[in-house]
Amino acid sequence: MMSQNRMYPALKLRFSDIVFIAVLFVALILGQQMLSLDSDLGRHLTLGNYILDKRIIPTIDLLSHTRAGISRPPYEWLSQVIFALANRLLGLDGVVLLSSLVIALTFTLIYQFANRRSGSPIVTLLLVFLAAGASSIHWLPRPHIFTFLLLAIWVEQLDQFVEGKLTNIYIFPIIMLFWANMHGGFIFGILVWIAYFAGWLWDVWRKKSDSQVGKKLLLIGVLSSIATIITPDLWHNWDAVINNRSAFILNRTVETMRPNLLDTAILPYTVLLVLTVLLCVLNWKTIKAHHVFLLAGLGLMSLVMARNIPLFTIACTPLLAEMSTSLLSKSKVWSQIEHRFAGFNTEGRSIWPFIATLLAVTYFLYFNFRNDHSLYQFDSNIFPVGAVNFLEENPQSGNMFNEFNWGGYLEYRLWPHHKVLLDSQSDFYGETLMREYDQLFAAKDDWETLLEKYQVDWAIGPSNAPLVSALQNKQSWDVIYQDAVATVLRKP
């Protein structure tokens, strides 16, 4: 009698299904934490809703009173629209679910790409889970998660091309067209292409490649570069990405600082980094030049800035799987282990990712219907939820001073009636304003002059902030709301 798996192959559980379900489940568990690390999501939702409502993609700042009307390239507008749609469908649950699905899909594809290279499902599975753990430090509901997905596809397509398995080179400018309108990480696609082109030049010098491959690679680079400027603000998205070089600004947040390799959260990345170096040394005779440039480039970038760690893990995992297999294949014991799990290594369509997604959507719909609110919420112990509730009922006039990391949340709840002093897109506001903000927040030196400079009429900040204490001690400022998290003050 024919087994059920043979009759219904889509019901068979595969390793790729396990990856999808496991990563999705872990990401959903971390969902509340994702919302609590910063308030950038609020800015993205605000702009996404504006685009949907007005049918206009703004190219100038609409959110602050300090930079109003200044050029603000919308290089994430498409992601913002997608997030806004998810929020309209399921509230913040929809945003977290969308982010979790994109992350899960990314690592499922990485597993499939790596397994295709290695043919060793157990090795691949272990490496993918290690890579997922390493990248989880930057799992946030923000547009950069689309760079995770697009980078995985981009690297695989370039590999397919240089190996002669891909003939349609126009897939690259199409990917780049979406990428350049979803996140500034599109620049990593260009950097990866440079690594592959440098590898081709090296092979030509060693007489291991021909000019035909180089001509097509060059065409890919030219077409993809042209695609990066097909945006609402043309080439200005490059300005926004490249001009973010201020050491003062970059050292303000953990994600833009150098990672501590001994930190517990960073250890999976440290293991991957050491493993990469070790396997490259052991496979130095067979490793390809473009892979050396790729791993070295992204590896160095990940050592310089913690938020680049996921990009390194995404690119290196398929290559590590291939190099590991070339060594482990010599072991009979390991070959037997791989053989025992061969039944989980089949390809083809599977229904399990769809079922997992449907169950998650059903659960969130049920929770929203029964409780009349989302499961995931901005943490009232971190963000000024009570203060904003008060401000919605008691709108203020004039210019606001706000805490830096609350900017996105305030935009999400109070814009357009209230415009922020600044939000957490610090590179846009520039080093001068960021230094003045620090001076204001700490109530140091001529901070009162800065209040007058920006014509601040009212302020919202942490109740224990130096500026809040300084304003409370001044007879010309009144406390109009206060709780354990936030205080709102106003000049009479």
Tab-separated table of C-alpha atoms in Angstrom, residues 13-374:
chain	number	residue	atom	x	y	z
A	13	LEU	CA	8.152	17.517	6.812
A	14	ARG	CA	11.478	18.707	5.415
A	15	PHE	CA	14.502	20.314	7.017
A	16	SER	CA	13.649	23.557	5.242
A	17	ASP	CA	10.206	23.425	6.897
A	18	ILE	CA	11.856	22.960	10.285
A	19	VAL	CA	14.016	26.025	9.655
A	20	PHE	CA	11.025	28.145	8.632
A	21	ILE	CA	8.844	27.107	11.567
A	22	ALA	CA	11.641	27.363	14.152
A	23	VAL	CA	12.841	30.810	13.040
A	24	LEU	CA	9.265	32.091	12.738
A	25	PHE	CA	8.429	30.816	16.230
A	26	VAL	CA	11.550	32.343	17.828
A	27	ALA	CA	11.013	35.674	16.037
A	28	LEU	CA	7.416	35.838	17.261
A	29	ILE	CA	8.572	35.108	20.812
A	30	LEU	CA	11.016	38.018	20.486
A	31	GLY	CA	8.302	40.247	19.019
A	32	GLN	CA	7.714	42.330	22.144
A	33	GLN	CA	11.446	42.799	22.549
A	34	MET	CA	11.652	43.924	18.913
A	35	LEU	CA	9.193	46.728	19.635
A	36	SER	CA	11.031	47.832	22.770
A	37	LEU	CA	14.562	48.413	21.489
A	38	ASP	CA	13.817	51.669	19.667
A	39	SER	CA	10.923	53.635	18.214
A	40	ASP	CA	12.069	53.747	14.578
A	41	LEU	CA	9.038	51.681	13.618
A	42	GLY	CA	6.789	54.584	14.567
A	43	ARG	CA	8.448	56.824	11.983
A	44	HIS	CA	8.143	54.174	9.282
A	45	LEU	CA	4.461	53.600	10.037
A	46	THR	CA	3.772	57.348	10.036
A	47	LEU	CA	5.383	57.858	6.632
A	48	GLY	CA	3.819	54.679	5.226
A	49	ASN	CA	0.359	55.850	6.263
A	50	TYR	CA	1.031	59.286	4.771
A	51	ILE	CA	1.992	57.727	1.428
A	52	LEU	CA	-1.096	55.507	1.430
A	53	ASP	CA	-3.438	58.361	2.383
A	54	LYS	CA	-2.000	61.141	0.232
A	55	ARG	CA	-0.697	59.036	-2.686
A	56	ILE	CA	2.485	61.118	-2.424
A	57	ILE	CA	6.029	59.953	-1.658
A	58	PRO	CA	7.595	62.855	0.280
A	59	THR	CA	11.182	63.820	-0.524
A	60	ILE	CA	11.467	66.479	2.207
A	61	ASP	CA	11.138	66.297	5.975
A	62	LEU	CA	7.544	66.428	7.239
A	63	LEU	CA	8.067	65.171	10.772
A	64	SER	CA	10.225	67.700	12.645
A	65	HIS	CA	10.154	71.439	13.294
A	66	THR	CA	13.961	71.650	13.225
A	67	ARG	CA	14.479	70.280	9.692
A	68	ALA	CA	11.101	70.976	8.121
A	69	GLY	CA	11.291	71.188	4.342
A	70	ILE	CA	14.876	69.911	4.182
A	71	SER	CA	15.617	67.114	1.691
A	72	ARG	CA	14.970	63.706	3.279
A	73	PRO	CA	15.399	60.990	0.616
A	74	PRO	CA	12.653	58.333	0.890
A	75	TYR	CA	14.886	55.330	0.187
A	76	GLU	CA	12.687	53.141	2.420
A	77	TRP	CA	9.291	54.244	1.144
A	78	LEU	CA	8.237	50.863	-0.242
A	79	SER	CA	9.046	49.079	3.024
A	80	GLN	CA	7.167	51.786	4.925
A	81	VAL	CA	4.079	51.210	2.786
A	82	ILE	CA	4.280	47.442	3.370
A	83	PHE	CA	4.621	47.957	7.134
A	84	ALA	CA	1.719	50.405	7.144
A	85	LEU	CA	-0.489	47.910	5.294
A	86	ALA	CA	0.418	45.162	7.791
A	87	ASN	CA	-0.415	47.541	10.623
A	88	ARG	CA	-3.789	48.396	9.087
A	89	LEU	CA	-4.654	44.719	8.766
A	90	LEU	CA	-3.517	43.414	12.163
A	91	GLY	CA	-2.131	46.352	14.115
A	92	LEU	CA	1.318	45.921	15.618
A	93	ASP	CA	0.713	42.155	15.526
A	94	GLY	CA	0.697	42.420	11.735
A	95	VAL	CA	3.989	44.320	11.744
A	96	VAL	CA	5.711	41.796	14.003
A	97	LEU	CA	4.267	38.884	12.033
A	98	LEU	CA	5.419	40.401	8.733
A	99	SER	CA	8.931	40.937	10.103
A	100	SER	CA	9.048	37.393	11.477
A	101	LEU	CA	7.885	35.924	8.160
A	102	VAL	CA	10.552	37.824	6.201
A	103	ILE	CA	13.267	36.649	8.611
A	104	ALA	CA	11.981	33.056	8.490
A	105	LEU	CA	11.834	33.097	4.680
A	106	THR	CA	15.378	34.478	4.536
A	107	PHE	CA	16.872	31.648	6.556
A	108	THR	CA	14.767	29.048	4.790
A	109	LEU	CA	16.236	30.215	1.486
A	110	ILE	CA	19.719	30.236	3.014
A	111	TYR	CA	19.187	26.627	4.074
A	112	GLN	CA	18.078	25.657	0.564
A	113	PHE	CA	20.994	27.492	-1.062
A	114	ALA	CA	23.503	26.005	1.380
A	115	ASN	CA	22.099	22.499	1.132
A	116	ARG	CA	22.221	22.650	-2.651
A	117	ARG	CA	25.912	23.463	-2.410
A	118	SER	CA	26.841	20.969	0.282
A	119	GLY	CA	24.425	18.057	-0.063
A	120	SER	CA	24.832	17.642	3.712
A	121	PRO	CA	21.544	18.532	5.409
A	122	ILE	CA	22.744	18.120	9.003
A	123	VAL	CA	25.804	20.332	8.536
A	124	THR	CA	23.662	22.882	6.755
A	125	LEU	CA	20.963	22.814	9.421
A	126	LEU	CA	23.466	23.389	12.232
A	127	LEU	CA	25.133	26.260	10.388
A	128	VAL	CA	21.817	27.910	9.520
A	129	PHE	CA	20.660	27.833	13.132
A	130	LEU	CA	24.026	29.237	14.220
A	131	ALA	CA	23.705	31.998	11.618
A	132	ALA	CA	20.138	32.753	12.709
A	133	GLY	CA	21.319	33.047	16.308
A	134	ALA	CA	24.133	35.378	15.275
A	135	SER	CA	21.819	37.609	13.238
A	136	SER	CA	19.090	37.768	15.913
A	137	ILE	CA	20.826	40.737	17.559
A	138	HIS	CA	19.377	42.847	14.748
A	139	TRP	CA	15.935	41.293	14.357
A	140	LEU	CA	13.774	44.400	14.444
A	141	PRO	CA	10.543	45.466	12.694
A	142	ARG	CA	12.368	47.860	10.400
A	143	PRO	CA	13.101	48.037	6.648
A	144	HIS	CA	16.544	46.435	7.003
A	145	ILE	CA	14.921	42.994	7.281
A	146	PHE	CA	14.177	43.229	3.551
A	147	THR	CA	17.911	43.650	2.987
A	148	PHE	CA	18.365	40.277	4.749
A	149	LEU	CA	16.100	38.624	2.190
A	150	LEU	CA	17.352	40.456	-0.884
A	151	LEU	CA	21.022	39.965	0.016
A	152	ALA	CA	20.508	36.197	0.333
A	153	ILE	CA	18.883	36.083	-3.115
A	154	TRP	CA	21.459	38.473	-4.623
A	155	VAL	CA	24.495	36.438	-3.503
A	156	GLU	CA	22.937	33.189	-4.687
A	157	GLN	CA	22.088	34.650	-8.090
A	158	LEU	CA	25.635	35.965	-8.524
A	159	ASP	CA	27.000	32.548	-7.627
A	160	GLN	CA	24.664	30.902	-10.123
A	161	PHE	CA	25.870	33.331	-12.779
A	162	VAL	CA	29.618	32.871	-12.279
A	163	GLU	CA	29.090	29.105	-12.239
A	164	GLY	CA	27.352	29.303	-15.610
A	165	LYS	CA	23.956	28.220	-14.270
A	166	LEU	CA	22.177	31.557	-14.792
A	167	THR	CA	21.820	33.178	-18.199
A	168	ASN	CA	19.231	35.899	-17.605
A	169	ILE	CA	21.301	38.772	-16.224
A	170	TYR	CA	18.336	41.145	-16.118
A	171	ILE	CA	17.229	39.555	-12.865
A	172	PHE	CA	19.882	41.696	-11.128
A	173	PRO	CA	18.612	45.195	-12.035
A	174	ILE	CA	15.066	44.020	-11.216
A	175	ILE	CA	16.160	42.945	-7.714
A	176	MET	CA	18.112	46.172	-7.293
A	177	LEU	CA	15.130	48.283	-8.363
A	178	PHE	CA	13.093	46.911	-5.459
A	179	TRP	CA	16.054	46.975	-3.077
A	180	ALA	CA	16.896	50.646	-3.687
A	181	ASN	CA	13.304	51.600	-2.805
A	182	MET	CA	13.091	49.398	0.281
A	183	HIS	CA	16.270	50.041	2.263
A	184	GLY	CA	19.624	51.777	2.122
A	185	GLY	CA	21.262	48.359	2.373
A	186	PHE	CA	21.080	48.206	-1.426
A	187	ILE	CA	24.644	49.509	-1.301
A	188	PHE	CA	25.717	46.091	0.011
A	189	GLY	CA	24.427	44.566	-3.203
A	190	ILE	CA	26.807	46.808	-5.131
A	191	LEU	CA	29.663	45.962	-2.733
A	192	VAL	CA	29.002	42.232	-3.186
A	193	TRP	CA	29.089	42.734	-6.968
A	194	ILE	CA	32.461	44.503	-6.570
A	195	ALA	CA	33.756	41.463	-4.670
A	196	TYR	CA	32.704	39.141	-7.503
A	197	PHE	CA	34.154	41.464	-10.144
A	198	ALA	CA	37.432	41.672	-8.202
A	199	GLY	CA	37.463	37.876	-8.059
A	200	TRP	CA	37.053	37.728	-11.827
A	201	LEU	CA	39.973	40.162	-12.301
A	202	TRP	CA	42.106	37.973	-10.059
A	203	ASP	CA	41.156	34.877	-12.050
A	204	VAL	CA	41.968	36.651	-15.321
A	205	TRP	CA	45.393	37.583	-13.961
A	206	ARG	CA	45.913	33.908	-13.071
A	207	LYS	CA	44.498	32.904	-16.470
A	208	LYS	CA	41.579	31.003	-14.910
A	209	SER	CA	38.741	32.995	-16.497
A	210	ASP	CA	37.852	34.663	-19.791
A	211	SER	CA	36.707	38.094	-20.899
A	212	GLN	CA	33.133	36.979	-21.675
A	213	VAL	CA	32.314	36.445	-17.995
A	214	GLY	CA	33.811	39.823	-17.143
A	215	LYS	CA	31.794	41.631	-19.820
A	216	LYS	CA	28.547	40.196	-18.481
A	217	LEU	CA	29.554	40.941	-14.888
A	218	LEU	CA	30.301	44.519	-15.896
A	219	LEU	CA	26.905	44.788	-17.598
A	220	ILE	CA	25.252	43.475	-14.426
A	221	GLY	CA	27.041	46.138	-12.410
A	222	VAL	CA	26.129	48.966	-14.785
A	223	LEU	CA	22.455	47.983	-15.087
A	224	SER	CA	22.141	47.439	-11.336
A	225	SER	CA	23.785	50.792	-10.579
A	226	ILE	CA	21.330	52.521	-12.916
A	227	ALA	CA	18.473	50.752	-11.110
A	228	THR	CA	19.598	52.255	-7.785
A	229	ILE	CA	18.675	55.760	-8.951
A	230	ILE	CA	15.187	54.847	-10.189
A	231	THR	CA	13.699	56.192	-6.966
A	232	PRO	CA	11.398	59.095	-6.040
A	233	ASP	CA	14.453	61.220	-5.210
A	234	LEU	CA	16.747	59.789	-7.920
A	235	TRP	CA	20.410	59.599	-6.800
A	236	HIS	CA	19.885	61.301	-3.448
A	237	ASN	CA	19.385	57.941	-1.749
A	238	TRP	CA	23.130	57.461	-2.286
A	239	ASP	CA	23.763	60.764	-0.487
A	240	ALA	CA	21.702	59.624	2.482
A	241	VAL	CA	23.613	56.338	2.785
A	242	ILE	CA	27.164	57.481	2.058
A	243	ASN	CA	27.068	60.715	4.074
A	244	ASN	CA	26.447	58.843	7.333
A	245	ARG	CA	30.101	58.966	8.420
A	246	SER	CA	30.078	60.980	11.644
A	247	ALA	CA	31.954	59.062	14.366
A	248	PHE	CA	29.994	60.981	17.004
A	249	ILE	CA	26.665	59.830	15.556
A	250	LEU	CA	27.780	56.261	14.845
A	251	ASN	CA	28.988	55.837	18.432
A	252	ARG	CA	25.594	56.792	19.870
A	253	THR	CA	23.946	53.401	19.325
A	254	VAL	CA	25.080	49.840	19.995
A	255	GLU	CA	24.168	48.632	16.511
A	256	THR	CA	26.574	51.084	14.837
A	257	MET	CA	29.465	50.337	17.198
A	258	ARG	CA	32.049	47.577	17.059
A	259	PRO	CA	30.766	44.281	18.457
A	260	ASN	CA	32.217	42.834	21.645
A	261	LEU	CA	33.203	39.352	20.467
A	262	LEU	CA	32.976	37.941	23.989
A	263	ASP	CA	29.484	39.253	24.673
A	264	THR	CA	26.979	36.412	25.161
A	265	ALA	CA	24.650	37.705	22.448
A	266	ILE	CA	27.570	38.029	20.018
A	267	LEU	CA	29.115	34.579	20.655
A	268	PRO	CA	27.285	32.797	17.768
A	269	TYR	CA	28.781	35.379	15.409
A	270	THR	CA	32.225	34.924	16.977
A	271	VAL	CA	31.973	31.169	16.391
A	272	LEU	CA	30.957	31.748	12.747
A	273	LEU	CA	33.803	34.206	12.243
A	274	VAL	CA	36.413	31.804	13.645
A	275	LEU	CA	34.905	28.946	11.649
A	276	THR	CA	35.072	31.040	8.468
A	277	VAL	CA	38.772	31.782	8.927
A	278	LEU	CA	39.540	28.149	9.789
A	279	LEU	CA	37.659	26.694	6.823
A	280	CYS	CA	39.161	29.213	4.405
A	281	VAL	CA	42.636	28.169	5.559
A	282	LEU	CA	41.843	24.442	5.307
A	283	ASN	CA	40.279	24.885	1.851
A	284	TRP	CA	42.744	27.450	0.500
A	285	LYS	CA	43.533	25.354	-2.565
A	286	THR	CA	39.924	25.144	-3.739
A	287	ILE	CA	38.236	28.299	-2.448
A	288	LYS	CA	37.285	30.717	-5.215
A	289	ALA	CA	38.701	34.215	-5.432
A	290	HIS	CA	35.326	35.985	-5.422
A	291	HIS	CA	34.348	34.104	-2.274
A	292	VAL	CA	37.535	35.242	-0.548
A	293	PHE	CA	36.795	38.869	-1.422
A	294	LEU	CA	33.168	38.435	-0.356
A	295	LEU	CA	33.931	36.849	3.028
A	296	ALA	CA	36.825	39.185	3.774
A	297	GLY	CA	34.842	42.314	2.869
A	298	LEU	CA	31.675	41.490	4.789
A	299	GLY	CA	33.715	40.030	7.654
A	300	LEU	CA	35.631	43.280	8.098
A	301	MET	CA	32.413	45.300	7.896
A	302	SER	CA	30.834	43.149	10.582
A	303	LEU	CA	33.839	43.731	12.844
A	304	VAL	CA	33.527	47.492	12.359
A	305	MET	CA	29.748	47.738	12.930
A	306	ALA	CA	27.504	45.285	14.798
A	307	ARG	CA	24.491	45.820	12.531
A	308	ASN	CA	26.488	44.312	9.641
A	309	ILE	CA	26.739	40.961	11.450
A	310	PRO	CA	23.523	39.546	9.904
A	311	LEU	CA	24.772	40.441	6.415
A	312	PHE	CA	27.997	38.536	6.990
A	313	THR	CA	26.162	35.488	8.349
A	314	ILE	CA	23.719	35.480	5.423
A	315	ALA	CA	26.508	35.544	2.847
A	316	CYS	CA	28.900	33.145	4.567
A	317	THR	CA	26.562	30.297	5.586
A	318	PRO	CA	26.171	28.597	2.159
A	319	LEU	CA	29.926	28.829	1.599
A	320	LEU	CA	30.715	27.431	5.046
A	321	ALA	CA	28.344	24.529	4.418
A	322	GLU	CA	30.145	23.705	1.184
A	323	MET	CA	33.621	23.951	2.717
A	324	SER	CA	32.611	21.943	5.804
A	325	THR	CA	31.222	19.142	3.670
A	326	SER	CA	34.431	18.848	1.667
A	327	LEU	CA	36.200	18.008	4.925
A	328	LEU	CA	33.514	15.951	6.699
A	329	SER	CA	32.791	13.816	3.618
A	330	LYS	CA	36.004	11.940	4.370
A	331	SER	CA	34.500	10.673	7.624
A	332	LYS	CA	32.471	7.461	7.330
A	333	VAL	CA	30.762	8.113	10.668
A	334	TRP	CA	29.522	11.516	9.566
A	335	SER	CA	28.417	10.134	6.203
A	336	GLN	CA	26.294	7.556	8.023
A	337	ILE	CA	24.702	10.264	10.178
A	338	GLU	CA	23.829	12.299	7.094
A	339	HIS	CA	22.430	9.206	5.393
A	340	ARG	CA	20.088	8.478	8.311
A	341	PHE	CA	18.456	11.892	7.944
A	342	ALA	CA	18.314	11.821	4.163
A	343	GLY	CA	14.533	11.443	4.270
A	344	PHE	CA	14.203	14.996	5.566
A	345	ASN	CA	16.354	16.351	2.750
A	346	THR	CA	13.885	16.118	-0.107
A	347	GLU	CA	12.954	19.093	-2.248
A	348	GLY	CA	9.630	20.199	-3.658
A	349	ARG	CA	6.595	22.057	-2.481
A	350	SER	CA	5.566	21.802	1.147
A	351	ILE	CA	2.422	22.898	2.901
A	352	TRP	CA	3.956	23.324	6.374
A	353	PRO	CA	5.194	26.926	6.028
A	354	PHE	CA	1.727	27.888	4.779
A	355	ILE	CA	0.081	26.098	7.717
A	356	ALA	CA	2.420	27.796	10.224
A	357	THR	CA	1.674	31.206	8.705
A	358	LEU	CA	-2.079	30.557	8.642
A	359	LEU	CA	-2.059	29.471	12.300
A	360	ALA	CA	-0.178	32.626	13.304
A	361	VAL	CA	-2.571	34.886	11.374
A	362	THR	CA	-5.591	33.067	12.834
A	363	TYR	CA	-4.261	33.418	16.371
A	364	PHE	CA	-3.630	37.154	16.011
A	365	LEU	CA	-7.057	37.713	14.438
A	366	TYR	CA	-8.689	35.833	17.318
A	367	PHE	CA	-6.682	37.751	19.934
A	368	ASN	CA	-7.523	41.112	18.340
A	369	PHE	CA	-11.216	40.222	18.083
A	370	ARG	CA	-11.464	38.994	21.669
A	371	ASN	CA	-9.384	41.722	23.346
A	372	ASP	CA	-9.942	44.638	20.963
A	373	HIS	CA	-6.223	45.371	20.884
A	374	SER	CA	-2.994	43.858	19.571
